[in-house]
Short mmCIF file of C-alpha atoms in Angstrom, two decimals:
data_model
loop_
_atom_site.label_atom_id
_atom_site.label_comp_id
_atom_site.label_asym_id
_atom_site.label_seq_id
_atom_site.Cartn_x
_atom_site.Cartn_y
_atom_site.Cartn_z
CA MET Q 1 94.52 137.23 95.02
CA ASN Q 2 91.55 137.45 92.74
CA GLY Q 3 89.15 136.89 95.58
CA VAL Q 4 90.13 140.27 96.99
CA ARG Q 5 89.15 142.07 93.83
CA ALA Q 6 86.00 140.04 93.41
CA GLU Q 7 83.94 142.02 95.89
CA ARG Q 8 83.97 144.89 93.41
CA GLY Q 9 82.86 142.73 90.51
CA ASP Q 10 79.58 140.94 89.91
CA GLY Q 11 78.68 137.34 90.53
CA ALA Q 12 80.25 136.17 87.27
CA SER Q 13 83.73 137.41 88.12
CA GLU Q 14 83.34 136.02 91.61
CA SER Q 15 82.64 132.54 90.30
CA ARG Q 16 85.43 132.97 87.78
CA SER Q 17 87.89 133.78 90.52
CA PHE Q 18 86.63 130.76 92.43
CA LEU Q 19 87.27 128.58 89.37
CA ILE Q 20 90.77 130.03 89.07
CA GLY Q 21 91.26 129.17 92.72
CA LEU Q 22 90.12 125.62 92.06
CA GLY Q 23 92.54 125.42 89.15
CA ARG Q 24 95.41 126.59 91.31
CA GLY Q 25 94.43 124.11 93.99
CA ALA Q 26 94.38 121.31 91.43
CA ALA Q 27 97.75 122.44 90.08
CA GLY Q 28 99.13 122.49 93.61
CA ALA Q 29 97.76 119.03 94.37
CA MET Q 30 99.41 117.81 91.19
CA LEU Q 31 102.70 119.62 91.77
CA PHE Q 32 103.11 118.53 95.38
CA GLY Q 33 101.43 115.15 94.95
CA ILE Q 34 103.22 113.80 91.86
CA PRO Q 35 106.35 112.53 93.65
CA MET Q 36 104.12 110.44 95.91
CA LEU Q 37 101.66 109.42 93.21
CA MET Q 38 104.57 107.88 91.33
CA THR Q 39 106.10 106.06 94.31
CA MET Q 40 105.65 102.31 94.27
CA GLU Q 41 105.80 101.91 98.05
CA LEU Q 42 102.82 104.21 98.51
CA TRP Q 43 100.70 102.15 96.12
CA GLN Q 44 101.60 99.06 98.11
CA LEU Q 45 100.90 100.83 101.38
CA GLY Q 46 97.46 101.56 99.96
CA PHE Q 47 96.52 97.93 100.40
CA TYR Q 48 98.65 96.69 103.25
CA ILE Q 49 98.57 99.66 105.67
CA GLU Q 50 96.57 98.84 108.76
CA ARG Q 51 93.15 100.33 108.23
CA TRP Q 52 92.89 102.09 111.59
CA ARG Q 53 96.25 103.79 111.09
CA LEU Q 54 95.05 104.98 107.68
CA PHE Q 55 91.81 106.10 109.30
CA LEU Q 56 93.75 108.06 111.94
CA LEU Q 57 95.91 109.71 109.25
CA LEU Q 58 92.80 110.74 107.32
CA ILE Q 59 91.19 112.14 110.48
CA VAL Q 60 94.33 114.00 111.57
CA ASN Q 61 94.46 115.60 108.13
CA ILE Q 62 91.13 117.40 108.72
CA PRO Q 63 92.13 119.78 111.57
CA LEU Q 64 95.51 120.18 109.88
CA LEU Q 65 93.87 121.39 106.68
CA ILE Q 66 91.48 123.66 108.56
CA LEU Q 67 94.33 125.31 110.48
CA LEU Q 68 96.37 125.60 107.32
CA ALA Q 69 93.41 127.04 105.43
CA HIS Q 70 92.93 129.55 108.20
CA ARG Q 71 96.50 130.67 107.61
CA ILE Q 72 96.66 130.62 103.79
CA GLY Q 73 93.22 129.97 102.36
CA PHE Q 74 91.58 129.38 99.03
CA GLU Q 75 89.73 132.60 99.48
CA ARG Q 76 90.86 135.01 102.15
CA THR Q 77 89.39 133.22 105.10
CA SER Q 78 88.48 135.12 108.17
CA THR Q 79 86.01 132.85 109.91
CA VAL Q 80 86.31 129.25 111.02
CA ALA Q 81 83.40 128.30 108.77
CA GLU Q 82 85.26 129.60 105.74
CA ALA Q 83 88.41 127.78 106.77
CA CYS Q 84 86.35 124.57 107.08
CA ARG Q 85 84.89 125.13 103.63
CA ASP Q 86 88.33 125.67 102.11
CA ALA Q 87 89.74 122.64 103.87
CA THR Q 88 86.86 120.54 102.51
CA ILE Q 89 87.48 121.81 99.00
CA ALA Q 90 91.19 121.06 99.31
CA TYR Q 91 90.53 117.56 100.62
CA GLY Q 92 88.04 116.95 97.83
CA LEU Q 93 90.49 118.22 95.21
CA GLY Q 94 93.20 116.01 96.71
CA ILE Q 95 90.98 112.94 96.42
CA VAL Q 96 89.83 113.73 92.88
CA ILE Q 97 93.34 114.51 91.60
CA SER Q 98 94.84 111.43 93.27
CA ALA Q 99 92.15 109.20 91.80
CA ALA Q 100 92.51 110.75 88.35
CA VAL Q 101 96.30 110.43 88.25
CA LEU Q 102 96.30 106.89 89.64
CA ILE Q 103 93.74 105.84 87.02
CA MET Q 104 95.77 107.52 84.29
CA LEU Q 105 98.93 105.71 85.42
CA GLY Q 106 97.09 102.41 85.26
CA ASP Q 107 97.58 101.86 88.97
CA ILE Q 108 93.85 101.58 89.57
CA LYS Q 109 91.93 99.16 87.40
CA PRO Q 110 88.25 98.19 87.54
CA HIS Q 111 88.92 94.56 88.50
CA MET Q 112 90.73 95.55 91.73
CA PRO Q 113 88.97 95.06 95.04
CA LEU Q 114 87.25 98.17 96.35
CA SER Q 115 89.33 98.28 99.54
CA GLU Q 116 92.56 98.40 97.51
CA ILE Q 117 91.27 101.21 95.28
CA LEU Q 118 90.03 103.21 98.28
CA GLY Q 119 93.23 102.62 100.22
CA LYS Q 120 95.42 103.81 97.36
CA ILE Q 121 93.38 106.97 96.82
CA ALA Q 122 92.99 107.70 100.52
CA ILE Q 123 96.70 107.56 101.33
CA GLN Q 124 97.56 109.78 98.35
CA SER Q 125 94.83 112.29 99.13
CA VAL Q 126 96.61 113.47 102.30
CA PRO Q 127 99.72 114.98 100.65
CA ALA Q 128 97.67 116.01 97.61
CA SER Q 129 95.19 117.96 99.76
CA ILE Q 130 98.02 119.77 101.56
CA GLY Q 131 99.44 120.48 98.10
CA ALA Q 132 96.09 121.87 96.99
CA LEU Q 133 96.10 124.39 99.85
CA LEU Q 134 99.76 125.29 99.33
CA GLY Q 135 99.26 125.57 95.58
CA ARG Q 136 96.58 128.13 96.11
CA SER Q 137 98.86 130.31 98.19
CA GLN Q 138 102.20 129.68 96.48
CA LEU Q 139 101.15 129.72 92.82
CA GLY Q 140 99.03 132.83 93.36
CA GLY Q 141 101.93 135.22 93.97
CA GLN Q 142 100.48 138.47 92.55
CA ALA Q 143 101.57 141.77 93.95
CA GLY Q 144 98.11 142.48 95.29
CA LYS Q 145 98.22 139.47 97.51
CA GLU Q 146 101.70 140.13 98.80
CA GLU Q 147 100.83 143.66 99.80
CA ASP Q 148 97.69 142.44 101.35
CA GLN Q 149 99.46 139.89 103.47
CA ASP Q 150 101.97 142.45 104.62
CA ASP Q 151 99.14 144.71 105.64
CA GLU Q 152 97.55 141.92 107.53
CA GLU Q 153 100.73 141.08 109.35
CA GLU Q 154 101.28 144.69 110.29
CA ASP Q 155 97.76 144.88 111.60
CA GLU Q 156 98.44 141.83 113.65
CA GLU Q 157 101.60 143.27 115.10
CA GLU Q 158 99.95 146.52 116.00
CA GLY Q 159 97.01 144.87 117.63
CA ALA Q 160 99.26 142.54 119.56
CA VAL Q 161 98.06 141.66 123.00
CA PRO Q 162 100.16 139.49 125.36
CA ASP Q 163 98.05 136.44 124.38
CA GLU Q 164 98.92 136.99 120.74
CA ILE Q 165 102.55 136.14 121.34
CA SER Q 166 101.92 132.59 122.39
CA THR Q 167 99.33 132.23 119.63
CA SER Q 168 101.79 133.19 116.95
CA TYR Q 169 104.38 130.95 118.62
CA SER Q 170 102.08 127.94 118.46
CA ARG Q 171 101.30 128.86 114.88
CA GLU Q 172 105.01 128.91 114.14
CA LEU Q 173 105.37 125.42 115.60
CA PHE Q 174 102.31 124.31 113.65
CA LEU Q 175 103.81 125.54 110.39
CA MET Q 176 107.01 123.67 111.16
CA ALA Q 177 104.97 120.53 111.77
CA VAL Q 178 103.22 120.93 108.40
CA GLY Q 179 106.54 121.42 106.61
CA ALA Q 180 108.09 118.41 108.33
CA LEU Q 181 105.01 116.28 107.64
CA PHE Q 182 105.02 117.22 104.00
CA LEU Q 183 108.64 116.29 103.33
CA ASN Q 184 108.31 113.21 105.53
CA LEU Q 185 105.35 111.92 103.54
CA ASN Q 186 107.50 112.26 100.45
CA VAL Q 187 110.37 110.13 101.67
CA ALA Q 188 109.05 108.01 104.57
CA PRO Q 189 107.28 105.36 102.49
CA THR Q 190 110.43 104.50 100.53
CA GLU Q 191 112.55 101.59 101.62
CA GLU Q 192 115.63 103.80 101.50
CA ILE Q 193 114.82 105.42 104.84
CA ILE Q 194 115.05 102.19 106.82
CA LEU Q 195 117.91 100.96 104.65
CA ILE Q 196 119.88 104.11 105.49
CA ALA Q 197 119.03 103.66 109.17
CA TYR Q 198 120.36 100.09 109.01
CA LYS Q 199 123.55 101.10 107.27
CA MET Q 200 124.31 103.98 109.64
CA THR Q 201 126.37 103.52 112.76
CA PRO Q 202 125.52 105.56 115.89
CA SER Q 203 128.36 107.95 115.05
CA HIS Q 204 126.73 108.73 111.71
CA ALA Q 205 123.47 109.35 113.55
CA LEU Q 206 125.15 111.82 115.93
CA VAL Q 207 126.48 113.81 112.99
CA THR Q 208 123.06 113.70 111.32
CA ILE Q 209 121.36 115.16 114.42
CA CYS Q 210 123.85 118.01 114.66
CA VAL Q 211 123.72 118.75 110.93
CA SER Q 212 119.90 118.72 110.94
CA ILE Q 213 119.76 121.23 113.78
CA ALA Q 214 122.46 123.41 112.21
CA ILE Q 215 120.66 123.42 108.84
CA MET Q 216 117.39 124.31 110.53
CA HIS Q 217 118.92 127.26 112.31
CA GLY Q 218 120.98 128.34 109.33
CA PHE Q 219 118.05 128.16 106.92
CA VAL Q 220 115.96 130.53 108.95
CA TYR Q 221 118.45 132.90 110.53
CA ALA Q 222 121.81 132.87 108.76
CA VAL Q 223 121.24 132.35 105.07
CA ALA Q 224 119.33 135.33 103.76
CA PHE Q 225 116.44 133.73 101.89
CA LYS Q 226 113.29 135.71 101.18
CA GLY Q 227 111.24 135.69 104.36
CA THR Q 228 114.28 135.20 106.56
CA HIS Q 229 113.63 135.98 110.18
CA GLU Q 230 116.05 138.49 111.59
CA ILE Q 231 117.33 138.55 115.11
CA SER Q 232 117.97 142.00 116.50
CA GLU Q 233 121.56 142.74 117.37
CA GLU Q 234 121.18 142.83 121.11
CA THR Q 235 119.47 139.42 121.20
CA PRO Q 236 122.00 136.66 121.66
CA TRP Q 237 121.79 134.03 118.91
CA TRP Q 238 120.98 131.27 121.37
CA HIS Q 239 117.64 132.87 122.27
CA ALA Q 240 116.17 132.00 118.88
CA PHE Q 241 118.05 128.71 118.94
CA PHE Q 242 116.33 127.60 122.14
CA ARG Q 243 112.92 129.09 121.44
CA PHE Q 244 112.53 128.07 117.79
CA THR Q 245 115.18 125.76 116.41
CA LEU Q 246 115.27 123.12 119.16
CA PRO Q 247 111.45 122.96 119.50
CA GLY Q 248 111.35 122.79 115.72
CA TYR Q 249 113.67 119.81 115.72
CA MET Q 250 111.59 118.13 118.39
CA VAL Q 251 108.47 118.71 116.28
CA ALA Q 252 110.25 117.23 113.23
CA MET Q 253 111.27 114.23 115.34
CA LEU Q 254 107.71 113.63 116.62
CA ILE Q 255 106.25 113.96 113.12
CA SER Q 256 108.87 111.51 111.84
CA LEU Q 257 107.93 108.97 114.50
CA TYR Q 258 104.25 109.42 113.71
CA VAL Q 259 104.75 108.98 109.96
CA LEU Q 260 107.03 105.96 110.44
CA TRP Q 261 104.48 104.40 112.76
CA THR Q 262 101.64 105.10 110.32
CA PHE Q 263 103.53 103.34 107.54
CA GLY Q 264 104.30 100.40 109.83
CA ARG Q 265 108.05 100.97 109.77
CA LEU Q 266 108.39 100.74 113.56
CA ASP Q 267 106.60 97.42 114.07
CA ASP Q 268 108.60 94.84 116.03
CA THR Q 269 111.64 97.09 115.84
CA GLY Q 270 114.05 97.65 118.72
CA PRO Q 271 114.03 101.11 120.35
CA THR Q 272 117.47 102.01 119.05
CA GLN Q 273 116.47 101.15 115.49
CA MET Q 274 113.28 103.22 115.90
CA LEU Q 275 115.37 106.16 117.01
CA MET Q 276 117.79 105.70 114.13
CA SER Q 277 114.96 105.70 111.56
CA ALA Q 278 113.46 108.78 113.21
CA ILE Q 279 116.82 110.57 113.07
CA VAL Q 280 117.20 109.73 109.38
CA LEU Q 281 113.68 110.93 108.60
CA SER Q 282 114.09 114.06 110.74
CA PHE Q 283 116.83 115.23 108.40
CA PRO Q 284 114.42 115.98 105.52
CA GLY Q 285 111.81 116.83 108.17
CA ALA Q 286 114.03 119.54 109.63
CA ILE Q 287 114.61 121.03 106.20
CA GLY Q 288 110.87 120.97 105.54
CA ALA Q 289 110.13 122.58 108.88
CA ALA Q 290 112.65 125.35 108.30
CA ALA Q 291 111.41 125.93 104.76
CA ALA Q 292 107.81 126.14 105.98
CA ARG Q 293 108.72 128.96 108.36
CA LEU Q 294 110.15 130.90 105.45
CA ILE Q 295 107.57 130.13 102.78
CA LEU Q 296 104.24 130.05 104.60
CA MET Z 1 114.71 138.17 129.32
CA THR Z 2 115.16 140.19 126.19
CA THR Z 3 113.61 143.56 125.65
CA THR Z 4 114.05 145.14 122.28
CA ALA Z 5 112.57 148.15 120.59
CA ASN Z 6 112.31 146.60 117.15
CA LYS Z 7 108.78 145.37 116.50
CA ARG Z 8 109.11 144.13 112.94
CA HIS Z 9 109.83 140.50 113.67
CA ARG Z 10 108.17 138.04 115.96
CA GLU Z 11 111.47 136.85 117.39
CA VAL Z 12 112.45 140.17 118.88
CA LYS Z 13 109.31 140.73 120.91
CA GLU Z 14 109.33 139.97 124.59
CA PRO Z 15 109.06 136.19 124.51
CA HIS Z 16 106.20 134.56 126.33
CA TRP Z 17 107.26 132.20 129.12
CA ILE Z 18 105.72 129.30 127.16
CA GLU Z 19 108.33 129.83 124.48
CA TRP Z 20 111.12 129.37 127.01
CA ALA Z 21 109.37 126.39 128.59
CA THR Z 22 109.02 124.72 125.19
CA GLY Z 23 112.62 125.58 124.45
CA VAL Z 24 113.86 124.00 127.67
CA ILE Z 25 111.79 120.82 127.17
CA SER Z 26 112.99 120.55 123.58
CA ALA Z 27 116.57 121.05 124.65
CA LEU Z 28 116.19 118.24 127.20
CA VAL Z 29 114.66 115.92 124.59
CA VAL Z 30 117.37 116.70 122.06
CA VAL Z 31 120.14 116.29 124.64
CA ALA Z 32 118.60 112.98 125.78
CA THR Z 33 118.46 111.77 122.17
CA ILE Z 34 122.06 112.76 121.58
CA ALA Z 35 123.11 111.12 124.85
CA TRP Z 36 121.33 107.90 123.88
CA VAL Z 37 122.95 107.78 120.45
CA ALA Z 38 126.31 108.76 121.94
CA TYR Z 39 126.02 105.89 124.42
CA GLU Z 40 125.22 103.55 121.50
CA ALA Z 41 128.22 104.92 119.62
CA TRP Z 42 130.42 104.43 122.69
CA THR Z 43 129.36 100.83 123.22
CA TYR Z 44 129.13 100.08 119.51
CA ALA Z 45 130.81 96.85 118.59
CA ASP Z 46 130.99 95.53 115.08
CA MET Z 47 128.74 92.52 115.68
CA GLN Z 48 127.46 89.96 113.22
CA PRO Z 49 123.72 89.28 113.16
CA GLU Z 50 122.59 86.44 115.43
CA PHE Z 51 119.28 84.80 114.80
CA SER Z 52 116.97 82.80 116.97
CA ILE Z 53 113.82 81.30 115.54
CA ALA Z 54 110.72 80.37 117.51
CA ILE Z 55 107.79 78.54 115.94
CA THR Z 56 104.58 80.29 116.92
CA GLU Z 57 101.88 78.38 115.09
CA ARG Z 58 101.35 75.08 113.25
CA ARG Z 59 98.17 74.85 111.31
CA GLN Z 60 96.54 72.82 108.56
CA THR Z 61 95.62 75.07 105.63
CA GLU Z 62 93.84 74.50 102.37
CA GLY Z 63 96.05 72.17 100.39
CA GLY Z 64 98.97 72.31 102.77
CA TYR Z 65 100.39 72.96 106.19
CA ARG Z 66 101.59 76.27 107.59
CA ILE Z 67 104.31 76.79 110.16
CA ALA Z 68 104.50 80.39 111.38
CA PHE Z 69 107.58 81.60 113.20
CA ASP Z 70 109.29 84.66 114.66
CA ILE Z 71 112.90 85.35 113.80
CA ALA Z 72 114.74 87.57 116.28
CA ASN Z 73 118.08 89.26 115.72
CA LYS Z 74 119.83 89.92 119.02
CA ALA Z 75 122.88 91.62 117.57
CA THR Z 76 123.34 95.34 116.94
CA ALA Z 77 123.79 94.70 113.22
CA THR Z 78 120.91 94.43 110.75
CA ALA Z 79 120.78 91.56 108.30
CA ALA Z 80 119.28 91.77 104.83
CA ALA Z 81 117.96 89.05 102.52
CA VAL Z 82 117.77 86.54 105.37
CA THR Z 83 116.89 83.12 103.97
CA VAL Z 84 115.07 80.81 106.35
CA ARG Z 85 114.68 77.14 105.44
CA GLY Z 86 112.11 74.80 106.90
CA GLU Z 87 112.64 71.05 106.68
CA ILE Z 88 110.54 68.04 107.60
CA LEU Z 89 112.87 65.33 108.85
CA ASP Z 90 112.06 61.66 109.02
CA GLY Z 91 114.80 59.84 110.85
CA GLY Z 92 117.50 62.16 109.55
CA ASN Z 93 116.23 62.17 105.97
CA ILE Z 94 114.79 65.38 104.57
CA VAL Z 95 111.28 64.64 103.38
CA GLU Z 96 110.38 68.15 102.29
CA ASP Z 97 112.00 71.56 102.46
CA ALA Z 98 110.79 75.09 101.75
CA ASP Z 99 112.52 78.48 101.81
CA VAL Z 100 111.39 81.96 102.70
CA THR Z 101 113.44 85.18 102.41
CA PHE Z 102 113.14 88.24 104.66
CA ASP Z 103 114.12 91.57 103.15
CA TYR Z 104 115.40 92.72 106.53
CA VAL Z 105 115.74 91.46 110.06
CA PRO Z 106 116.65 94.70 111.88
CA ALA Z 107 119.08 94.83 114.77
CA GLU Z 108 117.60 93.98 118.18
CA SER Z 109 114.25 93.36 116.51
CA LYS Z 110 112.13 90.55 115.25
CA SER Z 111 110.24 89.73 112.10
CA SER Z 112 107.51 87.19 111.48
CA GLY Z 113 106.93 84.84 108.61
CA ALA Z 114 105.59 81.42 107.71
CA ILE Z 115 106.70 78.37 105.77
CA LEU Z 116 104.16 76.44 103.74
CA PHE Z 117 104.59 72.69 103.39
CA SER Z 118 102.53 70.55 101.09
CA GLN Z 119 102.07 67.83 103.75
CA ASP Z 120 101.31 67.62 107.44
CA PRO Z 121 104.57 66.88 109.27
CA GLY Z 122 102.56 64.98 111.90
CA ALA Z 123 104.90 63.46 114.45
CA ARG Z 124 107.98 64.01 112.31
CA GLU Z 125 110.58 66.55 113.29
CA VAL Z 126 110.35 70.06 111.81
CA ARG Z 127 113.52 72.12 111.60
CA VAL Z 128 113.43 75.85 110.83
CA ARG Z 129 116.74 77.67 110.58
CA ALA Z 130 118.33 80.69 108.95
CA VAL Z 131 120.69 79.61 106.18
CA GLY Z 132 122.17 82.90 105.05
CA PHE Z 133 122.02 86.68 104.93
CA ILE Z 134 123.78 89.66 103.39
CA GLU Z 135 124.84 92.93 104.99
CA PRO Z 136 122.45 95.69 104.04
#
């Protein structure tokens, strides 16, 4: 990443690399945010979502962005302060890009009440800000950065202390949660999710659970994508299955319930219907969680 | 527990006990979920939606009268496009009627809505009932 080279250059190239970073963040916010910015249900949610649920979503997004920034930052973040700064920039970019696109699409007009305008921008800024952080890391892909990350990981492995293992484990679960959240935010607001849940019988749901878990495990361990995690030959396959795939599915399930609740899809609904919606939403969630382990 | 020489991947290191604890809890949750759905599948009967409507509020509003109600669906089947009709009856004659349509009334769940009349029913009888639905 340019930031790495910048220390050699003068102030001008440093600010240039920062601007490039901002550009990548904006591109990421756009790339990851567009599907949601052009979803009718999310515009409507902007004005009818209960304000304290929206508030909670906006608050939850802050530590999420900071942790994510710590992992894959705008600049190479080493301290918490830097991660906070990057998270703030990403959130700001998310808000600005969401507002700009919504205005361009004619979805925000001056005569609208302020609470509607704010609600629409606020709800879109969450996925857009995650996109801004991801854009920075995923659109950057120069060789320099790749090498650098490998170095970093090796350093980590070498310096591993027993505590490190559980830290990287929790980080792994965190990444799965981010991946699940991201795909969930894409599909959860649409009416199709509850419609599918209503159309499905319990037998369909059983198959969906099994397929979701199988896809999650297959994505990470069986199909050889770039970044695939290998299991050594003497480790039985079920070790990774119990330690990563099942917790991953549980994380996807919890995120699904949280997102459905935030969007008011669980209100006045019977427990079985809640579970069915969560199972439907966990299907994309599981794919997102598995993909996050590979990509991030 | 596993001990392996390969240090290149996180998975092959000696797993921390927390990883196994999380794994066991997750397995229990997943098994419980599957058991729940399997029980539902086992007892699943192809039911038709059944509605019951309870009036929760009657209130004078600006230029009209509002009757709020809850509609509950006790069956295990969800109904879509549920039309609810409210009527003011005066000695068997319909004085005024108004319709409202629910996108969905999910299985074993309830939805809320309101019917707006132009006049105060007063002492006259008010009837609120579901008149139709489609399968989602």
